[in-house]
Amino acid sequence: DIQMTQSPSTLSASIGDRVTITCRASQSIGTWLAWYQQQPGKAPKLLVYRASNLEGGVPSRFSGTGSGTEFTLTIGNLQAEDFATYYCQQYETYSPYTFGQGTRLEIK
Amino acid sequence: QLQLQESGPGLVKPSETLSLICTVSGDSISSNNFYWGWIRQPPGKGLEWIGSLYSSGSPFSNPSLKTRVAMSVDTSKNQFSLTLYSLTAADTAVYYCARHMSIRGVFDFWGLGTLVTVSS
């Protein structure tokens, strides 16, 4: 399996801050990487696909970069609704699709 | 607007079999050749992909669960289903159904999820 490792596991920030979450793959996945946001008690919501493409309707303060084994999700000018848990997912191979363990973004 | 809704028992006994159905509304499950998948999330933990299937069948699943998983599509009811055999407490999770647009596709539409507890 391709292992996905996110850091940090928890991130404390304030409204208006800019934060970055890192996701590392155990082997190269090209740009076959997605980012999801999950609010408590809700289903995950797709934010970014192919490492850097924003899903329709996602605010432009979200951005994704990276290729190969290292990827980042940056959120600029944090808003109250951005405090959630974020997951990366590789889909270079479906055997199996794998997710990172999650990064919880909390209010400082 | 595409919507997915999971349904099934909330409580299942250990060693028994779980059957879940995902009902798709807002589009035909067999149109556009999409894939339909299942993902689960144990309480307080991360996401695990269980398996997916093409709109015409052809399921594929996580090797870690492959021997216990079966999936199928019922195009007449616009539904797809998951069967998970030989349950243990470790299978307690919120189970989500979701769509992906290709085999190298992200999960772009999700159901609300249904909590399944495995307990005697």
Tab-separated table of C-alpha atoms in Angstrom:
chain	number	residue	atom	x	y	z
A	1	ASP	CA	0.000	0.000	0.000
A	2	ILE	CA	1.044	3.607	-0.517
A	3	GLN	CA	1.254	5.198	2.931
A	4	MET	CA	0.161	8.811	3.293
A	5	THR	CA	1.561	10.755	6.242
A	6	GLN	CA	0.221	14.166	7.219
A	7	SER	CA	1.848	16.731	9.450
A	8	PRO	CA	1.096	18.164	11.814
A	9	SER	CA	-1.633	16.019	13.371
A	10	THR	CA	-3.065	19.083	15.085
A	11	LEU	CA	-2.624	22.724	14.164
A	12	SER	CA	-3.707	25.701	16.259
A	13	ALA	CA	-4.314	28.988	14.499
A	14	SER	CA	-6.328	32.188	14.680
A	15	ILE	CA	-8.836	33.716	12.318
A	16	GLY	CA	-6.971	35.600	9.617
A	17	ASP	CA	-3.859	33.388	9.839
A	18	ARG	CA	-2.257	31.513	6.967
A	19	VAL	CA	-1.586	27.819	7.611
A	20	THR	CA	0.052	24.975	5.728
A	21	ILE	CA	-0.577	21.227	6.037
A	22	THR	CA	1.888	18.739	4.580
A	23	CYS	CA	1.168	15.308	3.132
A	24	ARG	CA	3.926	12.875	2.203
A	25	ALA	CA	3.503	9.710	0.147
A	26	SER	CA	5.630	6.605	0.697
A	27	GLN	CA	6.299	6.462	-3.053
A	28	SER	CA	5.812	8.782	-5.986
A	29	ILE	CA	2.178	9.411	-6.900
A	30	GLY	CA	2.720	12.098	-9.505
A	31	THR	CA	-0.048	14.619	-8.885
A	32	TRP	CA	-2.730	12.043	-8.101
A	33	LEU	CA	-3.544	13.655	-4.782
A	34	ALA	CA	-6.732	15.088	-3.329
A	35	TRP	CA	-7.520	17.106	-0.219
A	36	TYR	CA	-10.770	16.878	1.734
A	37	GLN	CA	-12.240	18.937	4.557
A	38	GLN	CA	-14.390	17.266	7.197
A	39	GLN	CA	-16.511	19.144	9.705
A	40	PRO	CA	-17.538	17.255	12.866
A	41	GLY	CA	-20.398	14.856	12.188
A	42	LYS	CA	-20.318	15.536	8.447
A	43	ALA	CA	-19.078	13.724	5.369
A	44	PRO	CA	-15.761	14.797	3.884
A	45	LYS	CA	-15.913	17.502	1.236
A	46	LEU	CA	-13.579	17.545	-1.758
A	47	LEU	CA	-11.407	20.666	-1.839
A	48	VAL	CA	-8.524	19.956	-4.232
A	49	TYR	CA	-7.838	17.334	-6.896
A	50	ARG	CA	-4.741	16.578	-8.999
A	51	ALA	CA	-2.731	18.214	-6.234
A	52	SER	CA	-3.496	21.811	-7.192
A	53	ASN	CA	-6.930	22.070	-8.812
A	54	LEU	CA	-9.675	23.623	-6.702
A	55	GLU	CA	-13.038	21.890	-6.803
A	56	GLY	CA	-15.858	24.153	-7.957
A	57	GLY	CA	-17.184	26.427	-5.230
A	58	VAL	CA	-14.095	26.127	-3.011
A	59	PRO	CA	-12.830	29.558	-1.891
A	60	SER	CA	-9.636	30.789	-3.476
A	61	ARG	CA	-7.972	31.108	-0.055
A	62	PHE	CA	-7.370	27.345	-0.374
A	63	SER	CA	-4.452	26.227	-2.522
A	64	GLY	CA	-2.631	22.972	-3.116
A	65	THR	CA	0.861	22.329	-4.416
A	66	GLY	CA	3.267	19.474	-4.849
A	67	SER	CA	4.126	16.436	-6.911
A	68	GLY	CA	5.880	13.133	-6.450
A	69	THR	CA	5.933	12.455	-2.730
A	70	GLU	CA	5.438	15.831	-1.050
A	71	PHE	CA	2.309	17.947	-1.101
A	72	THR	CA	0.929	20.935	0.777
A	73	LEU	CA	-2.465	22.455	1.396
A	74	THR	CA	-2.365	26.131	2.313
A	75	ILE	CA	-5.278	28.089	3.704
A	76	GLY	CA	-4.844	31.847	3.673
A	77	ASN	CA	-6.849	34.311	5.773
A	78	LEU	CA	-8.463	31.617	7.932
A	79	GLN	CA	-12.195	31.946	8.426
A	80	ALA	CA	-14.294	30.459	11.221
A	81	GLU	CA	-15.724	27.809	8.896
A	82	ASP	CA	-12.227	26.538	8.023
A	83	PHE	CA	-11.635	24.990	11.448
A	84	ALA	CA	-12.097	21.320	10.650
A	85	THR	CA	-10.107	18.169	9.949
A	86	TYR	CA	-8.265	17.850	6.638
A	87	TYR	CA	-7.331	14.621	4.862
A	88	CYS	CA	-5.144	13.938	1.865
A	89	GLN	CA	-5.825	10.952	-0.398
A	90	GLN	CA	-3.754	9.341	-3.103
A	91	TYR	CA	-5.451	7.874	-6.147
A	92	GLU	CA	-2.419	6.977	-8.226
A	93	THR	CA	-3.346	3.385	-7.498
A	94	TYR	CA	-6.660	1.897	-6.498
A	95	SER	CA	-5.042	-1.055	-4.798
A	96	PRO	CA	-5.892	0.497	-2.449
A	97	TYR	CA	-6.816	4.184	-2.449
A	98	THR	CA	-5.308	5.498	0.790
A	99	PHE	CA	-5.852	8.517	3.013
A	100	GLY	CA	-3.613	10.394	5.396
A	101	GLN	CA	-4.418	10.152	9.080
A	102	GLY	CA	-5.865	13.668	9.142
A	103	THR	CA	-4.868	17.101	10.426
A	104	ARG	CA	-7.148	18.787	12.910
A	105	LEU	CA	-7.152	22.556	12.545
A	106	GLU	CA	-8.309	24.171	15.771
A	107	ILE	CA	-8.853	27.688	16.958
A	108	LYS	CA	-6.010	29.050	19.068
B	1	GLN	CA	-28.189	17.924	-7.741
B	2	LEU	CA	-26.745	14.463	-7.126
B	3	GLN	CA	-27.545	12.991	-3.720
B	4	LEU	CA	-26.463	9.735	-2.105
B	5	GLN	CA	-28.127	8.175	0.931
B	6	GLU	CA	-26.894	5.181	2.896
B	7	SER	CA	-29.312	2.832	4.624
B	8	GLY	CA	-28.900	-0.231	6.767
B	9	PRO	CA	-28.924	-1.561	10.330
B	10	GLY	CA	-27.346	0.543	13.019
B	11	LEU	CA	-26.422	-2.450	15.158
B	12	VAL	CA	-25.035	-5.800	14.106
B	13	LYS	CA	-23.784	-8.691	16.204
B	14	PRO	CA	-20.211	-9.980	15.994
B	15	SER	CA	-19.669	-12.705	13.371
B	16	GLU	CA	-22.793	-11.601	11.500
B	17	THR	CA	-23.092	-9.948	8.090
B	18	LEU	CA	-23.625	-6.261	7.348
B	19	SER	CA	-25.660	-5.183	4.347
B	20	LEU	CA	-25.771	-1.539	3.357
B	21	ILE	CA	-27.507	0.143	0.445
B	22	CYS	CA	-26.688	3.470	-1.155
B	23	THR	CA	-29.573	5.098	-3.008
B	24	VAL	CA	-28.594	7.587	-5.684
B	25	SER	CA	-30.912	10.413	-6.689
B	26	GLY	CA	-30.516	13.270	-9.108
B	27	ASP	CA	-28.866	11.158	-11.807
B	28	SER	CA	-28.948	7.652	-13.197
B	29	ILE	CA	-26.410	5.342	-11.593
B	30	SER	CA	-25.640	3.868	-15.001
B	31	SER	CA	-25.167	7.126	-16.854
B	32	ASN	CA	-21.781	8.663	-17.647
B	33	ASN	CA	-19.895	5.516	-16.603
B	34	PHE	CA	-19.131	6.697	-13.093
B	35	TYR	CA	-17.698	4.592	-10.271
B	36	TRP	CA	-19.416	4.172	-6.921
B	37	GLY	CA	-17.533	3.522	-3.721
B	38	TRP	CA	-17.690	2.805	-0.016
B	39	ILE	CA	-15.472	4.455	2.606
B	40	ARG	CA	-15.633	3.986	6.363
B	41	GLN	CA	-14.458	5.912	9.396
B	42	PRO	CA	-14.186	4.354	12.867
B	43	PRO	CA	-15.234	6.744	15.642
B	44	GLY	CA	-12.564	9.389	16.160
B	45	LYS	CA	-10.305	7.914	13.474
B	46	GLY	CA	-9.405	8.405	9.833
B	47	LEU	CA	-10.874	7.305	6.520
B	48	GLU	CA	-10.500	3.848	4.975
B	49	TRP	CA	-11.559	3.004	1.442
B	50	ILE	CA	-13.488	-0.284	1.370
B	51	GLY	CA	-14.195	-0.801	-2.308
B	52	SER	CA	-15.757	0.550	-5.472
B	53	LEU	CA	-17.583	-0.684	-8.498
B	54	TYR	CA	-18.221	0.495	-11.992
B	55	SER	CA	-21.776	1.349	-12.970
B	56	SER	CA	-21.991	-1.892	-14.947
B	57	GLY	CA	-20.509	-3.997	-12.118
B	58	SER	CA	-16.811	-4.977	-11.943
B	59	PRO	CA	-16.144	-4.397	-8.235
B	60	PHE	CA	-12.679	-3.878	-6.808
B	61	SER	CA	-11.836	-3.604	-3.134
B	62	ASN	CA	-9.204	-2.899	-0.533
B	63	PRO	CA	-6.959	-5.977	-0.298
B	64	SER	CA	-7.193	-5.767	3.506
B	65	LEU	CA	-10.939	-6.408	3.305
B	66	LYS	CA	-11.245	-8.215	-0.001
B	67	THR	CA	-12.087	-11.641	1.424
B	68	ARG	CA	-15.000	-10.200	3.435
B	69	VAL	CA	-16.475	-7.735	0.936
B	70	ALA	CA	-19.073	-8.057	-1.791
B	71	MET	CA	-20.612	-5.236	-3.803
B	72	SER	CA	-23.289	-4.975	-6.465
B	73	VAL	CA	-25.353	-2.492	-8.450
B	74	ASP	CA	-29.114	-2.494	-8.978
B	75	THR	CA	-29.696	-0.116	-11.869
B	76	SER	CA	-33.480	-0.632	-11.732
B	77	LYS	CA	-33.542	0.879	-8.245
B	78	ASN	CA	-30.641	3.290	-8.812
B	79	GLN	CA	-28.841	1.703	-5.870
B	80	PHE	CA	-25.575	0.000	-5.104
B	81	SER	CA	-24.832	-2.169	-2.126
B	82	LEU	CA	-22.093	-3.329	0.226
B	83	THR	CA	-22.008	-6.650	2.058
B	84	LEU	CA	-19.378	-7.161	4.758
B	85	TYR	CA	-19.030	-10.622	6.282
B	86	SER	CA	-17.762	-11.900	9.628
B	87	LEU	CA	-18.017	-8.657	11.496
B	88	THR	CA	-15.939	-7.792	14.565
B	89	ALA	CA	-15.883	-4.766	16.851
B	90	ALA	CA	-13.153	-3.317	14.605
B	91	ASP	CA	-15.783	-2.885	11.881
B	92	THR	CA	-17.671	-0.353	13.990
B	93	ALA	CA	-17.600	2.822	11.921
B	94	VAL	CA	-19.525	5.425	9.988
B	95	TYR	CA	-19.962	4.012	6.498
B	96	TYR	CA	-20.123	6.449	3.588
B	97	CYS	CA	-21.039	5.854	-0.018
B	98	ALA	CA	-19.521	8.161	-2.608
B	99	ARG	CA	-19.078	8.726	-6.324
B	100	HIS	CA	-15.860	8.930	-8.273
B	101	MET	CA	-15.776	9.865	-11.913
B	102	SER	CA	-13.115	7.433	-13.049
B	103	ILE	CA	-10.861	4.752	-11.665
B	104	ARG	CA	-8.344	7.527	-11.073
B	105	GLY	CA	-11.002	9.775	-9.697
B	106	VAL	CA	-11.543	11.534	-6.455
B	107	PHE	CA	-14.645	11.121	-4.340
B	108	ASP	CA	-16.593	14.194	-5.361
B	109	PHE	CA	-20.072	13.422	-3.977
B	110	TRP	CA	-20.638	11.723	-0.634
B	111	GLY	CA	-23.607	10.428	1.298
B	112	LEU	CA	-24.268	11.635	4.822
B	113	GLY	CA	-22.950	8.417	6.310
B	114	THR	CA	-24.511	5.797	8.542
B	115	LEU	CA	-23.108	4.588	11.860
B	116	VAL	CA	-22.809	0.839	12.199
B	117	THR	CA	-22.013	-0.568	15.629
B	118	VAL	CA	-20.858	-4.158	15.999
B	119	SER	CA	-21.788	-5.371	19.445
B	120	SER	CA	-23.554	-8.256	21.111
